[in-house]
CSV table of C-alpha atoms in Angstrom, one decimal:
chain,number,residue,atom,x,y,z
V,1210,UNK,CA,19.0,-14.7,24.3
V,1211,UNK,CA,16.8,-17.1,26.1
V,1212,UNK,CA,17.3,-20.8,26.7
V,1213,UNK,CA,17.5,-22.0,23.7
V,1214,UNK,CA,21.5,-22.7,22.5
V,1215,UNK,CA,20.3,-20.9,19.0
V,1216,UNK,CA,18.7,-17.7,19.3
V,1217,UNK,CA,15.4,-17.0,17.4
V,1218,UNK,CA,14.2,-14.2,15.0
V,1219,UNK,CA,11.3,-14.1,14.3
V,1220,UNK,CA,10.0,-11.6,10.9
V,1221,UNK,CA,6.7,-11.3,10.9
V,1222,UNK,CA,5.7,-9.8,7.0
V,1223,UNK,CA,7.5,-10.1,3.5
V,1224,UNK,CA,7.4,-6.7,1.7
V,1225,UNK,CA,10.1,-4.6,1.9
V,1226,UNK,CA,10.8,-4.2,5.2
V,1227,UNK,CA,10.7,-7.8,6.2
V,1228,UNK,CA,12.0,-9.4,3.1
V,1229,UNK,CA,15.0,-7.3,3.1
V,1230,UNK,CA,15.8,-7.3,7.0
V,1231,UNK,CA,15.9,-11.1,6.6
V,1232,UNK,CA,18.2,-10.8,3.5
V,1233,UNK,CA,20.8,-8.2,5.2
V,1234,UNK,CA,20.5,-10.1,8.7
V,1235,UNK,CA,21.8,-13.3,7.0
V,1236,UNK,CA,24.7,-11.1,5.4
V,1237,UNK,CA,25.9,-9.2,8.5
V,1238,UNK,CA,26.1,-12.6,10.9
V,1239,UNK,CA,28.8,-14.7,10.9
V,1240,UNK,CA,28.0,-18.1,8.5
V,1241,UNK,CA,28.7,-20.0,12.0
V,1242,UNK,CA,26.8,-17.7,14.1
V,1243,UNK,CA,24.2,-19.8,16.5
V,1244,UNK,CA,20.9,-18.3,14.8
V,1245,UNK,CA,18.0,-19.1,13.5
V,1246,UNK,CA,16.1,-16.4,11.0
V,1247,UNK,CA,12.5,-17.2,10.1
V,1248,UNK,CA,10.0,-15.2,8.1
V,1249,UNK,CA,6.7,-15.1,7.6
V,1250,UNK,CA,4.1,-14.2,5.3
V,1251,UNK,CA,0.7,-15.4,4.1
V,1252,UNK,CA,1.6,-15.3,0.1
V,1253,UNK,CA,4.0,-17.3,-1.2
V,1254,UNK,CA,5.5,-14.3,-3.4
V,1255,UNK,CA,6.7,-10.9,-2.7
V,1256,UNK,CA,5.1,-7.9,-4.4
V,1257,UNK,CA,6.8,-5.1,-6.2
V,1258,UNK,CA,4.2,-2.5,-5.2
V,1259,UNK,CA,5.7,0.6,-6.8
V,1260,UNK,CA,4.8,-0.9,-10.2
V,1261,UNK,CA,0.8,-1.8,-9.0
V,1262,UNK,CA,-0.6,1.1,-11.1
V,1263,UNK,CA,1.8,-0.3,-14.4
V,1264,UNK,CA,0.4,-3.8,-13.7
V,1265,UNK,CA,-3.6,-1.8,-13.5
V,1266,UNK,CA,-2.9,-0.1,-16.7
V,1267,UNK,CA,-1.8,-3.2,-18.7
V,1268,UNK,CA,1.2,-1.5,-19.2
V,1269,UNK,CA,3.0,-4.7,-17.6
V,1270,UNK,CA,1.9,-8.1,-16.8
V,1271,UNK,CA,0.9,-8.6,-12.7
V,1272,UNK,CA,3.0,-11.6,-12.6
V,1273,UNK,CA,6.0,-9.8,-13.1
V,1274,UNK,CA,5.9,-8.1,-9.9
V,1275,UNK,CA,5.7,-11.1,-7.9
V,1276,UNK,CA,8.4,-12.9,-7.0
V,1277,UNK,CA,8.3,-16.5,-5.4
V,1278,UNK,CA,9.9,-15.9,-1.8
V,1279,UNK,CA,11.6,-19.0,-1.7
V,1280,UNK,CA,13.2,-18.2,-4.8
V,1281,UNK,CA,14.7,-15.1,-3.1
V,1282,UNK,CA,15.9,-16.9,-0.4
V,1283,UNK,CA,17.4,-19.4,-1.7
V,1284,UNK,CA,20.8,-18.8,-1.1
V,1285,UNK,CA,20.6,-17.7,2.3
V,1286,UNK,CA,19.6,-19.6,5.7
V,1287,UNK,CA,16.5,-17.5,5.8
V,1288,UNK,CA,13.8,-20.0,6.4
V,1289,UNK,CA,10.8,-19.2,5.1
V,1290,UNK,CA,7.0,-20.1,6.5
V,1291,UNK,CA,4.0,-19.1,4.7
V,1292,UNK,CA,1.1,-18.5,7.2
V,1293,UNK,CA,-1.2,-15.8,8.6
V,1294,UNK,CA,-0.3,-14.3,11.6
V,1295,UNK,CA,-2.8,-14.2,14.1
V,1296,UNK,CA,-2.0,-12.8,17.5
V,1297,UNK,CA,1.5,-11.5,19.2
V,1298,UNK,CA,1.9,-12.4,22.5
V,1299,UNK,CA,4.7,-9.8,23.4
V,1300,UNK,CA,4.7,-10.8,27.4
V,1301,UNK,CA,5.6,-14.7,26.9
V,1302,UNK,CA,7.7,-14.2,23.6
V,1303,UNK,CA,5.6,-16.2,21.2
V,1304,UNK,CA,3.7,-15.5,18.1
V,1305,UNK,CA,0.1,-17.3,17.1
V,1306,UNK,CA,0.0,-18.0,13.6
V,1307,UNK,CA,-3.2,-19.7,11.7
V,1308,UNK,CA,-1.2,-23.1,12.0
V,1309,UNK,CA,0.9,-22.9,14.8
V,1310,UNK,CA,2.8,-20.9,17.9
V,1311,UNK,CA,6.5,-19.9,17.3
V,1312,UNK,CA,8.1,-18.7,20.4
V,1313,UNK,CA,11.2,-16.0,19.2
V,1314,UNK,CA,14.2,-13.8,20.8
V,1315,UNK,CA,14.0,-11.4,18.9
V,1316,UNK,CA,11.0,-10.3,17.0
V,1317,UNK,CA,10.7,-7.8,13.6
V,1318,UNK,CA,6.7,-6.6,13.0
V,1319,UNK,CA,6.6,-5.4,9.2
V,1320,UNK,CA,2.7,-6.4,8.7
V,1321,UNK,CA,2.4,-3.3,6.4
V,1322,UNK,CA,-0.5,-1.7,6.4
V,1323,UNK,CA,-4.6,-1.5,5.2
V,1324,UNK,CA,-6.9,0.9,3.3
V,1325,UNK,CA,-8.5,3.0,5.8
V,1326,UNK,CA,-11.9,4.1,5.0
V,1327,UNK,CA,-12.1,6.4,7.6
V,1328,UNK,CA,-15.5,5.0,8.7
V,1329,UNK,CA,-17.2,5.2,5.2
V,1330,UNK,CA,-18.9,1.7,5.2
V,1331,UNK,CA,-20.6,2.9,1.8
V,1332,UNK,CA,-17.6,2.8,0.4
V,1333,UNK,CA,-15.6,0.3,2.1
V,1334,UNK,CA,-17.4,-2.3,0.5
V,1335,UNK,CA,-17.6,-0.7,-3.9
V,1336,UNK,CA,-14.6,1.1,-4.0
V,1337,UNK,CA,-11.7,-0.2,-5.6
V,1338,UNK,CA,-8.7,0.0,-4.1
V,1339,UNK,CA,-4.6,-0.7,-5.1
V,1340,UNK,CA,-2.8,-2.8,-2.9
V,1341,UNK,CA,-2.7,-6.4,-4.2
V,1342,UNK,CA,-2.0,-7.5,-7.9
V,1343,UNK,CA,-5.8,-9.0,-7.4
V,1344,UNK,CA,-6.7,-5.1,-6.9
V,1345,UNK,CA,-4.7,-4.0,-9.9
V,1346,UNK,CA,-5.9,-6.8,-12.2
V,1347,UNK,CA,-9.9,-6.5,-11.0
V,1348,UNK,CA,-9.7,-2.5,-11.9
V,1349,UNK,CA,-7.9,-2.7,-15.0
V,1350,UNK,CA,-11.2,-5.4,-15.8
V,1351,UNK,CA,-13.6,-3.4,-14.0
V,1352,UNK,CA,-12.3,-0.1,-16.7
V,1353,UNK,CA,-12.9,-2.1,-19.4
V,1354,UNK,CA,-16.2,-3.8,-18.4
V,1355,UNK,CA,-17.4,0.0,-18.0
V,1356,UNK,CA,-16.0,0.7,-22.0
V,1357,UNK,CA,-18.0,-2.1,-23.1
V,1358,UNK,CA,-20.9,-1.0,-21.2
V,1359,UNK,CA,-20.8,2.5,-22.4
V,1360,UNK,CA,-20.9,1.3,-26.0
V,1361,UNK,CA,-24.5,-0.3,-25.9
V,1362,UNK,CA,-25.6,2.7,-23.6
V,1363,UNK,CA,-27.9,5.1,-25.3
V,1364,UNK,CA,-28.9,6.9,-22.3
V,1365,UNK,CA,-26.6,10.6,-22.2
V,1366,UNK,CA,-26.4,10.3,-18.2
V,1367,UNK,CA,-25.9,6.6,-17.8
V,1368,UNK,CA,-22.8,6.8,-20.1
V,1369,UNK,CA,-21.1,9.9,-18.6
V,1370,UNK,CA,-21.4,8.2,-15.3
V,1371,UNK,CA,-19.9,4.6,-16.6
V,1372,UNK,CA,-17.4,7.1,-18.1
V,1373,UNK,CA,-16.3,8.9,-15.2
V,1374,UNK,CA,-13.5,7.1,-13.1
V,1375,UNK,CA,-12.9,9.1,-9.8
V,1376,UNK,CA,-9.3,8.5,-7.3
V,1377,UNK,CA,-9.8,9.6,-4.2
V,1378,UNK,CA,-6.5,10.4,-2.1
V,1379,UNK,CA,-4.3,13.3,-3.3
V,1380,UNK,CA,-0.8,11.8,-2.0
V,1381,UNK,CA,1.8,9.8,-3.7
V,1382,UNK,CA,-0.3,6.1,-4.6
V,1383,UNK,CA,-3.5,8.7,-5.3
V,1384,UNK,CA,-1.4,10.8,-8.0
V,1385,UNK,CA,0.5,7.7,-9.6
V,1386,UNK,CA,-2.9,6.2,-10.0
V,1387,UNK,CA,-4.9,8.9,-11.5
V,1388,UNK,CA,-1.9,9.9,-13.7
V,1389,UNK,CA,-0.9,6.2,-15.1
V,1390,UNK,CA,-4.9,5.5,-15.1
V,1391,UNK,CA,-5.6,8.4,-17.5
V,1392,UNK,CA,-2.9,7.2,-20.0
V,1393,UNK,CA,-4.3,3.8,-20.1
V,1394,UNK,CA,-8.0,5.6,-20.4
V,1395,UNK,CA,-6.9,7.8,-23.4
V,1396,UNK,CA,-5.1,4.6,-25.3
V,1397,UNK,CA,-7.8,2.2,-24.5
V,1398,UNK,CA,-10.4,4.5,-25.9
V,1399,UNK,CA,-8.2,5.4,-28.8
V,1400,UNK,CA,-7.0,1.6,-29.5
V,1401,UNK,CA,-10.3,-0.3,-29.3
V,1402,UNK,CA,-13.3,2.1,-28.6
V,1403,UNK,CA,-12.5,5.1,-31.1
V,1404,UNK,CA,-16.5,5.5,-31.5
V,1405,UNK,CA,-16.5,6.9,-27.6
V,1406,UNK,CA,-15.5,10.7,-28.2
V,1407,UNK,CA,-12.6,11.6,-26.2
V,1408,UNK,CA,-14.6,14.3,-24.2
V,1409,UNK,CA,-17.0,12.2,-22.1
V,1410,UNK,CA,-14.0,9.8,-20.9
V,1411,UNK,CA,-13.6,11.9,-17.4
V,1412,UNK,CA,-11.1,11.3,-15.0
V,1413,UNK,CA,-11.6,13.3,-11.7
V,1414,UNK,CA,-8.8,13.2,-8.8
V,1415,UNK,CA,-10.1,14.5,-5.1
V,1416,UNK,CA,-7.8,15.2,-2.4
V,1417,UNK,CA,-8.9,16.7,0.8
V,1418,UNK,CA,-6.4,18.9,1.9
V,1419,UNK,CA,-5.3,22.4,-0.3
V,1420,UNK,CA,-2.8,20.6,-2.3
V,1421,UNK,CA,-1.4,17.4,-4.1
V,1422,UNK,CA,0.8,15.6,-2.5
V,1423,UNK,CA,0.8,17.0,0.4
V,1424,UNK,CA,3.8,15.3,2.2
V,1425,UNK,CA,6.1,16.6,-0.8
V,1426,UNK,CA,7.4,20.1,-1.3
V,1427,UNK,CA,5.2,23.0,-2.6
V,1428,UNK,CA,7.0,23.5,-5.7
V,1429,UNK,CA,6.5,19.3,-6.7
V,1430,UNK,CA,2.6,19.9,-5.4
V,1431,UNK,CA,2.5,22.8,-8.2
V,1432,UNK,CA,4.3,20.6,-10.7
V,1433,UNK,CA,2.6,17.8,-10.4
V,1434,UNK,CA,-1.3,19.7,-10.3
V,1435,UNK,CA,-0.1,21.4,-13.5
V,1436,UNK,CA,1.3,17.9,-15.1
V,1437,UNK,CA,-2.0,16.3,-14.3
V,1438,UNK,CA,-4.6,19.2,-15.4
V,1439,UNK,CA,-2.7,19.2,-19.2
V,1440,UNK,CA,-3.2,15.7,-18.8
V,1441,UNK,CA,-7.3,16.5,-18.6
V,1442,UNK,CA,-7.7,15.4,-14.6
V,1443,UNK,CA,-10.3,17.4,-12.8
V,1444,UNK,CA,-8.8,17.9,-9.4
V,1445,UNK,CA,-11.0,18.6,-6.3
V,1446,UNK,CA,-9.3,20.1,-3.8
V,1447,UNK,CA,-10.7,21.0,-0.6
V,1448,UNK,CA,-12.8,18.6,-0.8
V,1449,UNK,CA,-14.0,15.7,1.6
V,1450,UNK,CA,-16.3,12.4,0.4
V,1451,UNK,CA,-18.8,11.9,2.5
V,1452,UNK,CA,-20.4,9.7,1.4
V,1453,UNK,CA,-21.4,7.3,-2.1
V,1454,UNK,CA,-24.8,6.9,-2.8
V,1455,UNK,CA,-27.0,5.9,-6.0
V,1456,UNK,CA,-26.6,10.0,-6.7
V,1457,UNK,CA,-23.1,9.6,-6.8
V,1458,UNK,CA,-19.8,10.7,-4.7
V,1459,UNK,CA,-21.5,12.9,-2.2
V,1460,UNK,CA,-19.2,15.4,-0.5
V,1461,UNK,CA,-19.3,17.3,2.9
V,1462,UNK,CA,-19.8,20.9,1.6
V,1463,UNK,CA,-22.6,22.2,-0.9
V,1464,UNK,CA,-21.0,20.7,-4.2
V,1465,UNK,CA,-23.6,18.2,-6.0
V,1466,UNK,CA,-22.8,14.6,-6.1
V,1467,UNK,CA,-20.5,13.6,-9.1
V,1468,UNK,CA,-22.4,10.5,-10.8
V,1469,UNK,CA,-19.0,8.3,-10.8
V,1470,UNK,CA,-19.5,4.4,-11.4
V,1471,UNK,CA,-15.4,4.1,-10.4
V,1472,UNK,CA,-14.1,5.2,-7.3
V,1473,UNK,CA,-10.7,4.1,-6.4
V,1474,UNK,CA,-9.7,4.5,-2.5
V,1475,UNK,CA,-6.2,6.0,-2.0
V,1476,UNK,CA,-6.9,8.1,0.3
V,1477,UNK,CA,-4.6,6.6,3.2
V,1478,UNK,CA,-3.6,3.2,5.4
V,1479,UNK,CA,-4.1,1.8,8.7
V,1480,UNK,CA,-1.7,-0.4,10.7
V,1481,UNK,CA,-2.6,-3.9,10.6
V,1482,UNK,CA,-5.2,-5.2,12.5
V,1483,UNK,CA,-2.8,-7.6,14.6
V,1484,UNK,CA,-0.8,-4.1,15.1
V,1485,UNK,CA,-3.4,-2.4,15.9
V,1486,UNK,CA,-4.3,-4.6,18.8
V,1487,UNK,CA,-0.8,-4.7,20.7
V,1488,UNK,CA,-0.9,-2.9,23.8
V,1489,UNK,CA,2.1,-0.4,22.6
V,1490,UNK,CA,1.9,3.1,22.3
V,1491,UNK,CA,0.7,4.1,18.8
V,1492,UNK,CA,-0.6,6.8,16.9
V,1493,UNK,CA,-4.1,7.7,15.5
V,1494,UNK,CA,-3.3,5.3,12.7
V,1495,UNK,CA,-2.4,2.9,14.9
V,1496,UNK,CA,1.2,2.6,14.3
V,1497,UNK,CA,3.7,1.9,16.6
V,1498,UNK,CA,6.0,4.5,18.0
V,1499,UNK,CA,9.1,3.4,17.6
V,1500,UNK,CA,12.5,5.0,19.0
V,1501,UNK,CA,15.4,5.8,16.7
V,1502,UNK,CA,16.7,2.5,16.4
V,1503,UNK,CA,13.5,1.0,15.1
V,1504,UNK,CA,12.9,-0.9,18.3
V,1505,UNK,CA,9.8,-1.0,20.5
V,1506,UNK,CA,10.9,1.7,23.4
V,1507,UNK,CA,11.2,-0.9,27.0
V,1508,UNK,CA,11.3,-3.3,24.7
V,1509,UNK,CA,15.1,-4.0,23.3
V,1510,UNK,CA,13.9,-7.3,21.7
V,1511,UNK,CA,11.3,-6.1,19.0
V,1512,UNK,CA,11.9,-4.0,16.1
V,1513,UNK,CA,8.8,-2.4,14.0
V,1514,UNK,CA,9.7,-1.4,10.6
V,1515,UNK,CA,7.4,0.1,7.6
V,1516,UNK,CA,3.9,1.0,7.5
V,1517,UNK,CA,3.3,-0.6,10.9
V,1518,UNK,CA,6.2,2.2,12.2
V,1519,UNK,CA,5.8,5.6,13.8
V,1520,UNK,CA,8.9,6.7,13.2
V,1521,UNK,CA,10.4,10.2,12.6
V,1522,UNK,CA,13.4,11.3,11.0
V,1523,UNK,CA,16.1,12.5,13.7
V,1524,UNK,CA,17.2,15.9,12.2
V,1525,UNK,CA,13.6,17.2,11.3
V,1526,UNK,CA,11.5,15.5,13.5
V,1527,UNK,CA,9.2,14.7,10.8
V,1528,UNK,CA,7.4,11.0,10.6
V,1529,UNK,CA,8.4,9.1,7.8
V,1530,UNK,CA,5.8,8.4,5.3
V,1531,UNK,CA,4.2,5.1,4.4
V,1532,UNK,CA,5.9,3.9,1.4
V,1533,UNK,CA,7.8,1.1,-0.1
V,1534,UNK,CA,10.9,3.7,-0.3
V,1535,UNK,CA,11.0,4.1,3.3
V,1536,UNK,CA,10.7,0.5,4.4
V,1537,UNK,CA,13.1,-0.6,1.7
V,1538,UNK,CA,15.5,2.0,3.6
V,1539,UNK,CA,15.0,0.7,7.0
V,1540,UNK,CA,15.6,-2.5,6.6
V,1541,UNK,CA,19.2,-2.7,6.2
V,1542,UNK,CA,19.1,-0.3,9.9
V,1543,UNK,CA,16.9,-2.7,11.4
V,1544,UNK,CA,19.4,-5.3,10.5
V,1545,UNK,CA,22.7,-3.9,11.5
V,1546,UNK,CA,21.1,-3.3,15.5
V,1547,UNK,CA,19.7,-6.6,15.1
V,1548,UNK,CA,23.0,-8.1,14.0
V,1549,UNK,CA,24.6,-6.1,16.8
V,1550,UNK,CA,22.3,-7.5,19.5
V,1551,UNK,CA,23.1,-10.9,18.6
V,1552,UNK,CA,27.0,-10.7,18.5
V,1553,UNK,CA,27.8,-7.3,19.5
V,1554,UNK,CA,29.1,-4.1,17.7
């Protein structure tokens, strides 16, 4: 494993993937075992993300899905370094961070991903989106700036528009959001702005394909479009934004603009930047291909795990979706071959 007497690995990322690849490596190796683990993140805490739309909605504080990583780590020899990671140099082995350059034997890439815009710069920059507990905290502010606004509004358009809260993205985060985003509508108006009929709070969800969910089975896509249109969510489907403009949502076929002063991106994810710019094979999202054992193919010594991962499930073929399940699933794999590249098995 290199020069060095201890060998080096290197986990670049603390969500699921990372966090719990560093927390199963130290298990599986020997307490005596010549190794160093290190892993790195820019925040100081890791974030629950499956409870983002909860922490949004009010329905939970945000600081209760954040967890000081030192805290988790604690007991282990995981050593932890809070940076921003900058570059990889995959050729010499060594990793550029905003502070420093850590050479490694082994090396994990969970970055996890970004919103992808798709090349809508118009929206890029007003959409909210729901990735950070800054995100879910600015749009459960921004809903009720837009309550408050609606109350002094006289004019019949202006206040349907402040009152009209779109999600765009159909899959799992877009259908979480829209459903746990009406709730919190509905009680907000009913709790604290009763003079607001009902009727003009609209909540619209628009997915581009034929269906909800569209990674899911049919059946769930039917369930789940029936759940959410008893709920009172319009859903477009068919339907692709084109653009947002001071009309509204403009879409690419003949349907008018829908006057929305909310739209909420969830309409997919992009690898990281820094993943993005390896020289691997990857796919149109720019995640790396990866070969059944998580690792880089050629390239024994580095594993890629989550949303930075093209990887497909070995009986169907299929690639596995980017969620928090899947990464949180990986991690203990990712460990094990790790654990067996460093003292055999």
């Amino acid at each position: 494993m290199g020069e060095r007497q201890r060998a080096s690995v290197l986990i670049l990322g603390a969500g699921f993937a990372g966090l719990y690849t560093a927390l199963h490596l130290d298990r599986l190796l020997p307490r005596d075992a010549p190794v160093e683990i290190t892993l790195v993140d820019q925040n100081h805490f890791h974030l629950f993300t499956p409870l983002l739309h909860e922490a949004a909605s009010g329905v939970i504080h945000p600081g209760l899905i954040m967890t000081p990583i030192r805290r988790l780590l604690r007991r282990s020899r995981v050593r932890f370094l809070r940076a921003r990671v900058d570059g990889i140099d995959l050729e010499n082995h060594r990793v550029q961070l905003c502070c420093l350059v850590l050479p490694y034997d082994i090396l994990v890439i969970a970055l996890g991903s970004v919103t992808n815009f798709y090349g809508l710069e118009s929206l890029r920059g007003r959409a909210l989106e729901i990735k950070t507990a800054a995100d879910a905290e600015r749009l459960r502010c921004h809903v009720i700036n837009r309550f408050e606004a609606a109350t002094r509004e006289r004019n019949p358009e202006r206040r349907r528009r402040l009152l009209t809260f779109v999600v765009v993205g159909g899959g799992c985060t877009g259908v979480e959001t829209v459903t746990e985003l009406r709730e919190f509508l509905l009680h907000l108006r009913e709790d604290q702005y009763p003079q607001i009929p009902v009727e003009e709070v609209r909540t619209v969800l628009v997915e581009l394909q034929d269906r909800v969910l569209p990674q899911m089975d049919r059946t769930l896509s039917r369930t789940a479009l029936q759940r959410m249109r008893r709920m009172g969510i319009e859903v477009l489907l068919n339907t692709r934004v084109r653009d947002w403009t001071e009309e509204g949502l403009v879409f690419a076929d003949n349907r008018p603009p829908l006057p929305a002063d909310t739209v909420i991106w969830a309409a997919g994810v992009r690898a990281n930047p820094v993943v993005a710019a390896l020289p691997l094979e990857k796919d149109p999202l720019g995640r790396i291909v990866v070969d059944p054992y998580l690792r880089v193919p050629g390239m024994p010594n580095v594993y890629v795990l989550g949303d930075a991962a093209h990887a497909r499930h070995p009986q169907t073929g299929e690639v596995y979706p980017p969620t928090a399940q899947v990464a949180y699933r990986q991690a203990p794999v990712a460990a094990a071959n790790i654990a067996a590249d460093l003292v055999g098995g």
